[in-house]
Short mmCIF file of C-alpha atoms in Angstrom, two decimals:
data_model
loop_
_atom_site.label_atom_id
_atom_site.label_comp_id
_atom_site.label_asym_id
_atom_site.label_seq_id
_atom_site.Cartn_x
_atom_site.Cartn_y
_atom_site.Cartn_z
CA UNK K 1 -124.48 -15.39 -75.81
CA UNK K 2 -128.28 -15.76 -76.06
CA UNK K 3 -130.68 -14.32 -73.51
CA UNK K 4 -134.41 -14.85 -73.93
CA UNK K 5 -135.86 -11.40 -74.74
CA UNK K 6 -138.65 -11.97 -72.24
CA UNK K 7 -136.07 -11.57 -69.44
CA UNK K 8 -134.74 -8.21 -70.64
CA UNK K 9 -137.50 -5.61 -70.73
CA UNK K 10 -137.85 -1.86 -70.38
CA UNK K 11 -139.97 -0.78 -67.37
CA UNK K 12 -142.46 0.87 -69.72
CA UNK K 13 -143.21 -2.51 -71.27
CA UNK K 14 -144.26 -4.09 -67.97
CA UNK K 15 -147.77 -4.55 -66.73
CA UNK K 16 -146.64 -2.70 -63.62
CA UNK K 17 -149.51 -3.88 -61.46
CA UNK K 18 -148.12 -7.43 -61.77
CA UNK K 19 -144.60 -6.77 -60.51
CA UNK K 20 -142.52 -5.81 -57.50
CA UNK K 21 -139.33 -4.15 -58.72
CA UNK K 22 -136.14 -4.78 -56.73
CA UNK K 23 -133.02 -2.61 -57.01
CA UNK K 24 -129.63 -4.19 -56.24
CA UNK K 25 -126.05 -3.10 -55.91
CA UNK K 26 -123.67 -5.70 -57.37
CA UNK K 27 -119.89 -5.92 -57.65
CA UNK K 28 -118.32 -8.49 -59.98
CA UNK K 29 -115.10 -9.48 -61.67
CA UNK K 30 -113.70 -7.43 -64.52
CA UNK K 31 -114.76 -9.85 -67.24
CA UNK K 32 -118.33 -10.47 -66.06
CA UNK K 33 -121.05 -10.04 -68.65
CA UNK K 34 -123.53 -8.06 -66.59
CA UNK K 35 -126.54 -8.59 -68.83
CA UNK K 36 -126.02 -12.32 -68.50
CA UNK K 37 -125.36 -11.98 -64.74
CA UNK K 38 -128.54 -9.94 -64.22
CA UNK K 39 -130.56 -12.44 -66.27
CA UNK K 40 -129.15 -15.25 -64.12
CA UNK K 41 -130.31 -13.46 -60.97
CA UNK K 42 -133.79 -12.98 -62.42
CA UNK K 43 -134.00 -16.65 -63.40
CA UNK K 44 -132.57 -17.99 -60.14
CA UNK K 45 -135.17 -16.15 -58.06
CA UNK K 46 -138.13 -17.17 -60.19
CA UNK K 47 -138.64 -20.21 -62.41
CA UNK K 48 -135.12 -20.94 -63.67
CA UNK K 49 -132.07 -22.88 -62.59
CA UNK K 50 -128.51 -23.26 -63.93
CA UNK K 51 -129.77 -25.00 -67.07
CA UNK K 52 -133.15 -24.86 -68.77
CA UNK K 53 -135.27 -27.87 -67.85
CA UNK K 54 -138.00 -29.32 -70.10
CA UNK K 55 -140.90 -28.22 -67.91
CA UNK K 56 -139.76 -24.57 -68.05
CA UNK K 57 -142.11 -23.85 -70.91
CA UNK K 58 -142.72 -20.54 -72.64
CA UNK K 59 -146.02 -20.28 -70.77
CA UNK K 60 -144.33 -20.81 -67.40
CA UNK K 61 -141.65 -18.26 -68.23
CA UNK K 62 -144.11 -15.63 -69.40
CA UNK K 63 -146.14 -15.99 -66.20
CA UNK K 64 -143.42 -16.39 -63.59
CA UNK K 65 -139.94 -15.40 -64.73
CA UNK K 66 -138.25 -12.23 -63.43
CA UNK K 67 -137.60 -9.39 -65.85
CA UNK K 68 -134.39 -7.37 -65.91
CA UNK K 69 -135.54 -3.77 -66.30
CA UNK K 70 -132.24 -1.96 -65.74
CA UNK K 71 -128.48 -2.54 -65.63
CA UNK K 72 -126.32 0.51 -64.88
CA UNK K 73 -122.57 0.48 -64.37
CA UNK K 74 -120.87 2.93 -61.98
CA UNK K 75 -118.68 4.49 -63.18
CA UNK K 76 -120.37 4.14 -66.55
CA UNK K 77 -117.73 2.53 -68.75
CA UNK K 78 -119.03 2.64 -72.33
CA UNK K 79 -115.98 2.28 -74.60
CA UNK K 80 -113.40 0.33 -72.64
CA UNK K 81 -112.51 -0.83 -69.15
CA UNK K 82 -109.33 0.79 -67.81
CA UNK K 83 -106.43 -1.61 -67.32
CA UNK K 84 -106.27 -1.06 -63.57
CA UNK K 85 -109.94 -1.97 -62.96
CA UNK K 86 -110.26 -5.38 -61.33
CA UNK K 87 -113.83 -5.09 -60.01
CA UNK K 88 -116.86 -3.56 -61.70
CA UNK K 89 -119.90 -2.09 -59.93
CA UNK K 90 -123.49 -2.16 -61.12
CA UNK K 91 -127.02 -1.20 -60.16
CA UNK K 92 -129.46 -3.87 -61.36
CA UNK K 93 -133.27 -3.65 -61.31
CA UNK K 94 -135.36 -6.80 -61.55
CA UNK K 95 -139.16 -7.06 -61.71
CA UNK K 96 -140.73 -10.05 -59.95
CA UNK K 97 -144.30 -11.19 -60.70
CA UNK K 98 -146.38 -10.77 -57.53
CA UNK K 99 -148.24 -13.97 -58.40
CA UNK K 100 -145.07 -15.88 -57.47
CA UNK K 101 -145.54 -14.93 -53.80
CA UNK K 102 -148.93 -16.63 -53.44
CA UNK K 103 -150.33 -13.59 -51.63
CA UNK K 104 -149.08 -10.37 -50.08
CA UNK K 105 -146.71 -11.66 -47.42
CA UNK K 106 -143.14 -11.06 -46.30
CA UNK K 107 -141.84 -14.63 -46.13
CA UNK K 108 -142.23 -15.41 -49.83
CA UNK K 109 -141.53 -11.81 -50.91
CA UNK K 110 -138.11 -11.91 -49.22
CA UNK K 111 -137.50 -15.46 -50.39
CA UNK K 112 -137.91 -14.14 -53.92
CA UNK K 113 -136.11 -10.81 -53.86
CA UNK K 114 -133.15 -11.72 -51.63
CA UNK K 115 -133.30 -15.51 -51.33
CA UNK K 116 -130.62 -17.72 -52.87
CA UNK K 117 -128.94 -14.71 -54.44
CA UNK K 118 -128.02 -13.46 -50.96
CA UNK K 119 -125.29 -16.12 -51.26
CA UNK K 120 -124.07 -14.82 -54.63
CA UNK K 121 -121.24 -12.67 -53.33
CA UNK K 122 -121.46 -8.90 -53.52
CA UNK K 123 -125.20 -8.48 -54.07
CA UNK K 124 -127.15 -6.09 -51.81
CA UNK K 125 -130.87 -5.33 -52.01
CA UNK K 126 -131.25 -1.55 -51.92
CA UNK K 127 -134.95 -0.91 -52.47
CA UNK K 128 -138.32 -2.36 -53.44
CA UNK K 129 -141.08 -0.69 -55.46
CA UNK K 130 -144.57 -2.08 -54.90
CA UNK K 131 -147.68 -1.82 -57.08
CA UNK K 132 -150.73 -0.40 -55.31
CA UNK K 133 -152.53 -3.73 -55.71
CA UNK K 134 -149.83 -5.36 -53.56
CA UNK K 135 -149.60 -2.59 -50.96
CA UNK K 136 -153.37 -2.52 -50.58
CA UNK K 137 -153.22 -6.05 -49.16
CA UNK K 138 -151.36 -4.67 -46.13
CA UNK K 139 -153.31 -2.89 -43.42
CA UNK K 140 -150.18 -1.12 -42.19
CA UNK K 141 -150.18 0.92 -38.99
CA UNK K 142 -153.50 1.20 -37.17
CA UNK K 143 -152.42 4.50 -35.62
CA UNK K 144 -149.25 5.89 -37.16
CA UNK K 145 -148.43 9.57 -36.72
CA UNK K 146 -152.02 10.90 -36.80
CA UNK K 147 -153.41 8.22 -34.51
CA UNK K 148 -150.75 8.54 -31.85
CA UNK K 149 -151.08 12.32 -31.85
CA UNK K 150 -154.84 11.93 -31.38
CA UNK K 151 -154.36 9.49 -28.47
CA UNK K 152 -151.98 11.88 -26.73
CA UNK K 153 -153.73 15.11 -27.73
CA UNK K 154 -150.40 16.56 -28.89
CA UNK K 155 -150.28 18.12 -32.37
CA UNK K 156 -147.78 20.98 -32.34
CA UNK K 157 -144.39 19.52 -31.34
CA UNK K 158 -142.14 16.47 -31.59
CA UNK K 159 -142.93 13.72 -29.09
CA UNK K 160 -140.59 12.40 -26.43
CA UNK K 161 -139.87 8.73 -25.77
CA UNK K 162 -137.96 7.14 -22.91
CA UNK K 163 -136.50 3.65 -22.64
CA UNK K 164 -136.37 2.27 -19.11
CA UNK K 165 -132.75 1.84 -17.97
CA UNK K 166 -131.15 -0.37 -16.77
CA UNK K 167 -132.25 -2.56 -19.67
CA UNK K 168 -133.17 -5.55 -17.54
CA UNK K 169 -132.90 -6.77 -13.97
CA UNK K 170 -135.56 -4.51 -12.44
CA UNK K 171 -138.65 -5.68 -10.59
CA UNK K 172 -142.13 -4.53 -11.66
CA UNK K 173 -142.15 -2.05 -8.79
CA UNK K 174 -138.73 -0.60 -9.68
CA UNK K 175 -139.77 -0.31 -13.33
CA UNK K 176 -142.94 1.52 -12.30
CA UNK K 177 -140.99 3.94 -10.10
CA UNK K 178 -138.72 4.93 -12.99
CA UNK K 179 -141.67 5.18 -15.38
CA UNK K 180 -143.42 7.54 -12.95
CA UNK K 181 -140.43 9.86 -12.74
CA UNK K 182 -139.87 10.11 -16.48
CA UNK K 183 -143.61 10.52 -17.15
CA UNK K 184 -143.99 13.34 -14.63
CA UNK K 185 -140.99 15.00 -16.25
CA UNK K 186 -142.86 15.17 -19.57
CA UNK K 187 -142.24 11.94 -21.50
CA UNK K 188 -145.06 11.08 -23.93
CA UNK K 189 -144.26 7.44 -24.67
CA UNK K 190 -142.22 5.16 -22.42
CA UNK K 191 -141.03 1.74 -23.55
CA UNK K 192 -139.67 -1.44 -22.11
CA UNK K 193 -136.16 -2.13 -23.22
CA UNK K 194 -135.97 -4.65 -26.05
CA UNK K 195 -134.08 -7.00 -23.71
CA UNK K 196 -136.96 -7.55 -21.31
CA UNK K 197 -140.23 -9.29 -22.11
CA UNK K 198 -141.54 -11.82 -19.60
CA UNK K 199 -138.66 -12.85 -17.32
CA UNK K 200 -139.12 -14.46 -13.91
CA UNK K 201 -137.82 -11.37 -12.10
CA UNK K 202 -140.28 -9.05 -13.90
CA UNK K 203 -143.32 -10.92 -15.28
CA UNK K 204 -145.19 -9.15 -18.05
CA UNK K 205 -148.63 -8.93 -16.43
CA UNK K 206 -147.26 -7.85 -13.05
CA UNK K 207 -145.15 -5.22 -14.79
CA UNK K 208 -148.16 -3.90 -16.72
CA UNK K 209 -150.25 -3.55 -13.57
CA UNK K 210 -147.51 -1.79 -11.61
CA UNK K 211 -146.50 0.57 -14.40
CA UNK K 212 -150.03 1.55 -15.46
CA UNK K 213 -150.95 2.37 -11.85
CA UNK K 214 -147.87 4.59 -11.64
CA UNK K 215 -148.70 6.30 -14.93
CA UNK K 216 -152.24 7.03 -13.78
CA UNK K 217 -150.76 9.03 -10.90
CA UNK K 218 -148.20 10.69 -13.17
CA UNK K 219 -150.80 11.72 -15.76
CA UNK K 220 -152.97 13.27 -13.06
CA UNK K 221 -149.99 15.22 -11.77
CA UNK K 222 -148.68 16.50 -15.11
CA UNK K 223 -152.03 16.90 -16.89
CA UNK K 224 -150.89 14.94 -19.95
CA UNK K 225 -151.37 11.36 -21.14
CA UNK K 226 -148.53 8.84 -21.25
CA UNK K 227 -148.31 5.68 -23.33
CA UNK K 228 -146.16 2.74 -22.22
CA UNK K 229 -145.08 0.14 -24.79
CA UNK K 230 -144.77 -3.26 -23.11
CA UNK K 231 -142.48 -5.77 -24.81
CA UNK K 232 -144.40 -8.90 -25.86
CA UNK K 233 -141.56 -10.43 -27.92
CA UNK K 234 -141.64 -14.22 -27.60
CA UNK K 235 -142.06 -17.41 -29.58
CA UNK K 236 -144.53 -16.88 -32.41
CA UNK K 237 -147.21 -19.02 -30.78
CA UNK K 238 -147.03 -16.88 -27.61
CA UNK K 239 -147.24 -13.43 -29.19
CA UNK K 240 -151.00 -13.12 -29.44
CA UNK K 241 -151.54 -14.41 -25.89
CA UNK K 242 -148.91 -12.01 -24.55
CA UNK K 243 -150.64 -9.11 -26.29
CA UNK K 244 -154.08 -10.07 -25.03
CA UNK K 245 -152.89 -10.55 -21.45
CA UNK K 246 -150.99 -7.25 -21.46
CA UNK K 247 -154.01 -5.32 -22.79
CA UNK K 248 -156.35 -7.04 -20.34
CA UNK K 249 -154.01 -5.93 -17.52
CA UNK K 250 -154.22 -2.32 -18.74
CA UNK K 251 -151.47 -1.86 -21.35
CA UNK K 252 -152.06 1.07 -23.71
CA UNK K 253 -149.22 0.23 -26.13
CA UNK K 254 -147.06 -2.76 -27.10
CA UNK K 255 -143.51 -3.34 -28.28
CA UNK K 256 -142.18 -5.94 -30.72
CA UNK K 257 -138.64 -6.78 -31.76
CA UNK K 258 -140.00 -7.04 -35.30
CA UNK K 259 -136.95 -8.50 -37.00
CA UNK K 260 -136.36 -11.08 -34.27
CA UNK K 261 -139.92 -12.41 -34.30
CA UNK K 262 -140.29 -11.89 -38.06
CA UNK K 263 -142.21 -9.41 -40.18
CA UNK K 264 -145.18 -11.71 -40.79
CA UNK K 265 -145.51 -12.46 -37.06
CA UNK K 266 -145.37 -8.71 -36.37
CA UNK K 267 -148.03 -8.12 -39.01
CA UNK K 268 -150.21 -10.80 -37.42
CA UNK K 269 -150.25 -8.81 -34.17
CA UNK K 270 -150.68 -5.41 -35.86
CA UNK K 271 -153.64 -6.58 -37.95
CA UNK K 272 -155.41 -8.40 -35.12
CA UNK K 273 -158.78 -6.67 -34.61
CA UNK K 274 -158.63 -7.40 -30.88
CA UNK K 275 -155.36 -5.50 -30.48
CA UNK K 276 -156.29 -1.85 -30.67
CA UNK K 277 -153.27 -0.14 -29.14
CA UNK K 278 -150.20 1.35 -30.87
CA UNK K 279 -147.23 -0.93 -31.54
CA UNK K 280 -143.65 0.22 -31.22
CA UNK K 281 -141.20 -1.61 -33.48
CA UNK K 282 -137.68 -2.10 -32.18
CA UNK K 283 -134.80 -2.38 -34.66
CA UNK K 284 -133.03 -5.08 -32.63
CA UNK K 285 -131.14 -7.54 -34.92
CA UNK K 286 -131.48 -5.43 -38.05
CA UNK K 287 -127.76 -4.62 -38.07
CA UNK K 288 -127.08 -8.24 -39.02
CA UNK K 289 -129.07 -7.55 -42.19
CA UNK K 290 -127.89 -4.09 -43.28
CA UNK K 291 -124.38 -3.42 -41.92
CA UNK K 292 -122.41 -5.08 -44.71
CA UNK K 293 -121.84 -2.66 -47.62
CA UNK K 294 -121.73 -5.66 -49.96
CA UNK K 295 -124.65 -7.90 -49.02
CA UNK K 296 -127.95 -8.18 -47.15
CA UNK K 297 -130.40 -5.34 -47.62
CA UNK K 298 -130.44 -1.61 -46.95
CA UNK K 299 -131.19 -0.10 -43.56
CA UNK K 300 -134.08 1.85 -45.11
CA UNK K 301 -135.78 -1.39 -46.15
CA UNK K 302 -135.34 -3.50 -43.02
CA UNK K 303 -135.48 -0.50 -40.69
CA UNK K 304 -138.27 1.61 -42.22
CA UNK K 305 -140.29 0.43 -45.23
CA UNK K 306 -140.87 -3.21 -44.28
CA UNK K 307 -141.76 -2.71 -40.59
CA UNK K 308 -144.09 0.11 -41.64
CA UNK K 309 -145.83 -2.31 -44.01
CA UNK K 310 -145.96 -4.82 -41.15
CA UNK K 311 -147.99 -2.34 -39.10
CA UNK K 312 -145.54 -0.78 -36.66
CA UNK K 313 -146.80 2.65 -35.54
CA UNK K 314 -143.43 3.97 -34.38
CA UNK K 315 -139.99 2.58 -35.20
CA UNK K 316 -136.67 2.97 -33.42
CA UNK K 317 -134.08 4.50 -35.78
CA UNK K 318 -130.43 4.34 -34.79
CA UNK K 319 -128.60 7.64 -35.15
CA UNK K 320 -125.08 8.88 -35.92
CA UNK K 321 -125.09 10.84 -32.65
CA UNK K 322 -124.43 8.12 -30.11
CA UNK K 323 -123.09 4.63 -29.57
CA UNK K 324 -123.83 2.95 -32.91
CA UNK K 325 -122.10 3.44 -36.29
CA UNK K 326 -124.75 5.00 -38.49
CA UNK K 327 -124.15 7.45 -41.32
CA UNK K 328 -126.12 10.68 -41.23
CA UNK K 329 -127.35 10.04 -44.79
CA UNK K 330 -128.74 6.63 -43.82
CA UNK K 331 -130.35 8.01 -40.67
CA UNK K 332 -132.13 10.81 -42.52
CA UNK K 333 -133.17 8.56 -45.43
CA UNK K 334 -134.67 6.01 -43.02
CA UNK K 335 -136.67 8.70 -41.24
CA UNK K 336 -138.03 10.05 -44.50
CA UNK K 337 -139.04 6.53 -45.58
CA UNK K 338 -141.19 6.30 -42.45
CA UNK K 339 -142.88 9.63 -43.17
CA UNK K 340 -143.14 9.74 -46.97
CA UNK K 341 -146.25 8.56 -48.87
CA UNK K 342 -146.43 4.77 -49.31
CA UNK K 343 -149.68 3.68 -50.93
CA UNK K 344 -152.50 3.91 -48.40
CA UNK K 345 -150.25 3.24 -45.39
CA UNK K 346 -150.12 5.81 -42.61
CA UNK K 347 -146.86 7.60 -41.86
CA UNK K 348 -145.10 6.29 -38.76
CA UNK K 349 -142.99 8.06 -36.15
CA UNK K 350 -139.23 7.77 -36.59
CA UNK K 351 -137.67 7.39 -33.13
CA UNK K 352 -134.01 8.50 -33.18
CA UNK K 353 -132.29 6.66 -30.34
CA UNK K 354 -129.09 4.95 -29.28
CA UNK K 355 -127.21 7.64 -27.34
CA UNK K 356 -129.49 10.61 -28.08
CA UNK K 357 -129.17 13.48 -25.59
CA UNK K 358 -130.81 16.85 -25.07
CA UNK K 359 -127.98 18.38 -27.08
CA UNK K 360 -129.15 16.56 -30.22
CA UNK K 361 -132.76 17.76 -30.16
CA UNK K 362 -132.24 20.88 -32.26
CA UNK K 363 -130.54 18.96 -35.04
CA UNK K 364 -133.22 16.24 -35.08
CA UNK K 365 -136.00 18.83 -35.33
CA UNK K 366 -134.20 20.65 -38.15
CA UNK K 367 -134.05 17.40 -40.11
CA UNK K 368 -137.55 16.01 -39.50
CA UNK K 369 -139.71 18.86 -38.25
CA UNK K 370 -142.38 18.05 -35.68
CA UNK K 371 -143.24 14.53 -36.84
CA UNK K 372 -140.49 12.76 -34.94
CA UNK K 373 -140.37 11.00 -31.58
CA UNK K 374 -137.06 11.67 -29.86
CA UNK K 375 -135.98 8.54 -27.99
CA UNK K 376 -133.63 8.56 -25.02
CA UNK K 377 -132.72 6.10 -22.29
CA UNK K 378 -129.64 7.15 -20.33
CA UNK K 379 -130.11 10.77 -21.40
CA UNK K 380 -133.10 10.74 -19.03
CA UNK K 381 -132.23 8.13 -16.41
CA UNK K 382 -128.57 9.17 -16.27
CA UNK K 383 -129.26 12.90 -15.96
CA UNK K 384 -127.20 14.43 -13.11
CA UNK K 385 -130.40 15.64 -11.43
CA UNK K 386 -132.38 12.42 -11.92
CA UNK K 387 -134.85 11.06 -14.50
CA UNK K 388 -137.57 13.65 -13.86
CA UNK K 389 -135.09 16.41 -14.57
CA UNK K 390 -133.75 14.49 -17.56
CA UNK K 391 -137.22 14.40 -19.09
CA UNK K 392 -137.80 18.07 -18.29
CA UNK K 393 -134.53 18.96 -20.01
CA UNK K 394 -135.69 17.20 -23.18
CA UNK K 395 -139.00 19.04 -23.14
CA UNK K 396 -137.16 22.32 -22.62
CA UNK K 397 -134.93 21.54 -25.61
CA UNK K 398 -137.95 20.57 -27.73
CA UNK K 399 -139.78 23.79 -26.87
CA UNK K 400 -136.70 25.84 -27.73
CA UNK K 401 -136.17 24.03 -31.03
CA UNK K 402 -139.79 24.41 -32.11
CA UNK K 403 -139.90 28.11 -31.21
CA UNK K 404 -136.53 28.83 -32.84
CA UNK K 405 -134.96 29.98 -29.59
CA UNK K 406 -131.18 29.85 -29.31
CA UNK K 407 -130.45 26.60 -27.50
CA UNK K 408 -127.66 27.96 -25.32
CA UNK K 409 -129.88 30.88 -24.28
CA UNK K 410 -132.63 28.39 -23.40
CA UNK K 411 -130.18 26.48 -21.23
CA UNK K 412 -129.44 29.63 -19.25
CA UNK K 413 -133.14 29.78 -18.37
CA UNK K 414 -133.48 26.11 -17.36
CA UNK K 415 -131.16 24.42 -14.90
CA UNK K 416 -132.17 20.94 -16.11
CA UNK K 417 -131.19 21.68 -19.72
CA UNK K 418 -127.99 23.40 -18.63
CA UNK K 419 -127.01 20.36 -16.56
CA UNK K 420 -127.54 18.12 -19.58
CA UNK K 421 -125.37 20.35 -21.78
CA UNK K 422 -122.69 20.46 -19.09
CA UNK K 423 -122.70 16.67 -18.92
CA UNK K 424 -122.95 15.71 -22.59
CA UNK K 425 -122.54 18.80 -24.75
CA UNK K 426 -124.59 20.55 -27.40
CA UNK K 427 -124.54 19.21 -30.95
CA UNK K 428 -124.44 21.60 -33.87
CA UNK K 429 -124.03 21.23 -37.61
CA UNK K 430 -122.66 24.13 -39.62
CA UNK K 431 -121.05 24.87 -42.96
CA UNK K 432 -117.62 23.72 -41.82
CA UNK K 433 -118.84 20.39 -40.44
CA UNK K 434 -120.26 18.84 -37.34
CA UNK K 435 -118.97 19.53 -33.86
CA UNK K 436 -119.84 19.27 -30.20
CA UNK K 437 -120.01 22.50 -28.25
CA UNK K 438 -120.00 22.15 -24.49
CA UNK K 439 -122.74 24.14 -22.81
#
């Protein structure tokens, strides 16, 4: 077997500023030659095909071909393959020249790193490493964690988010009434559900006007500011107009289903100089990309790193607490990806949601500290004492978690928190495992 040495390179030999490095998990047949397989992936996603064509010159290959910079088998068979092994598992790292993408964009980046090879069987994109020269082309979040804290004037605790429930079917007036109650109860950021944007029964502009009037009253009553993220998800050609009309009507935040509309379309809105309000990114449709253990891409990429690069200021993160299957490891890793350094891009708020209740607050704060936005829908609107009490119960739980107070003792002091624990329990993690303890 011959493999052109230009394809197989150590990372130290790369001009790192020229390459995006992709890390894959691959599973193959017992007799697969993984060096040849990795080289085939690198060729397929750059300048090669299944045979070498005359125009694939040495100059073209040097400039454009992918480089295999790592192939690691797990477990690491070095001497022989046991007789009972039918499938082998590898981590493969491939460096792609950034010049292949044309410019810093998502469409061609993803076409390169998980394009045709997404149809190659058990190949999953785990991570991407970007040179600073590439990251610097992305504006990223306008606000992020520091900007949203400055807008709200809140610096010393986790923030609280509420999704309006029911998801859709409400009029502008009914939406505003629920927003008022949750805001007065202490919610910092309220959001439209991802399932409502501009329907006939609740037009966007009418909804903005009704909700913002209600929040003005709520803010005066509670003495705090509230943001409301209005969903502008639509056809690409309508996104900018939806954003402009919402802001003109008084919107102080926006929401995008970033994977549904596309990362480049989301970036277009985030980097628009006329759109100077925070943008909440919803993870709708990302499960279709990450849920398979064998293919697609990791939840941390599609659910954290890429939408952060696209300019989302806060991002919904599904949790292992509620109604969706999400491993605790994946949940925590995704949150850290939103908060950890990434070139010049601001950190963004992870928003744990999808069945989060007051009983989960302590665990969330232990994992992320103060820079997290706890997101709840039914935990507020389904509270036995109503949405205002549901929001109060969350704030009571947040205050207890930040101060280190025993959560069950805090519940004895607050009827709203006690009612939440009675309804849904109190989540704890200890040395013997994870369990629910009824309040």
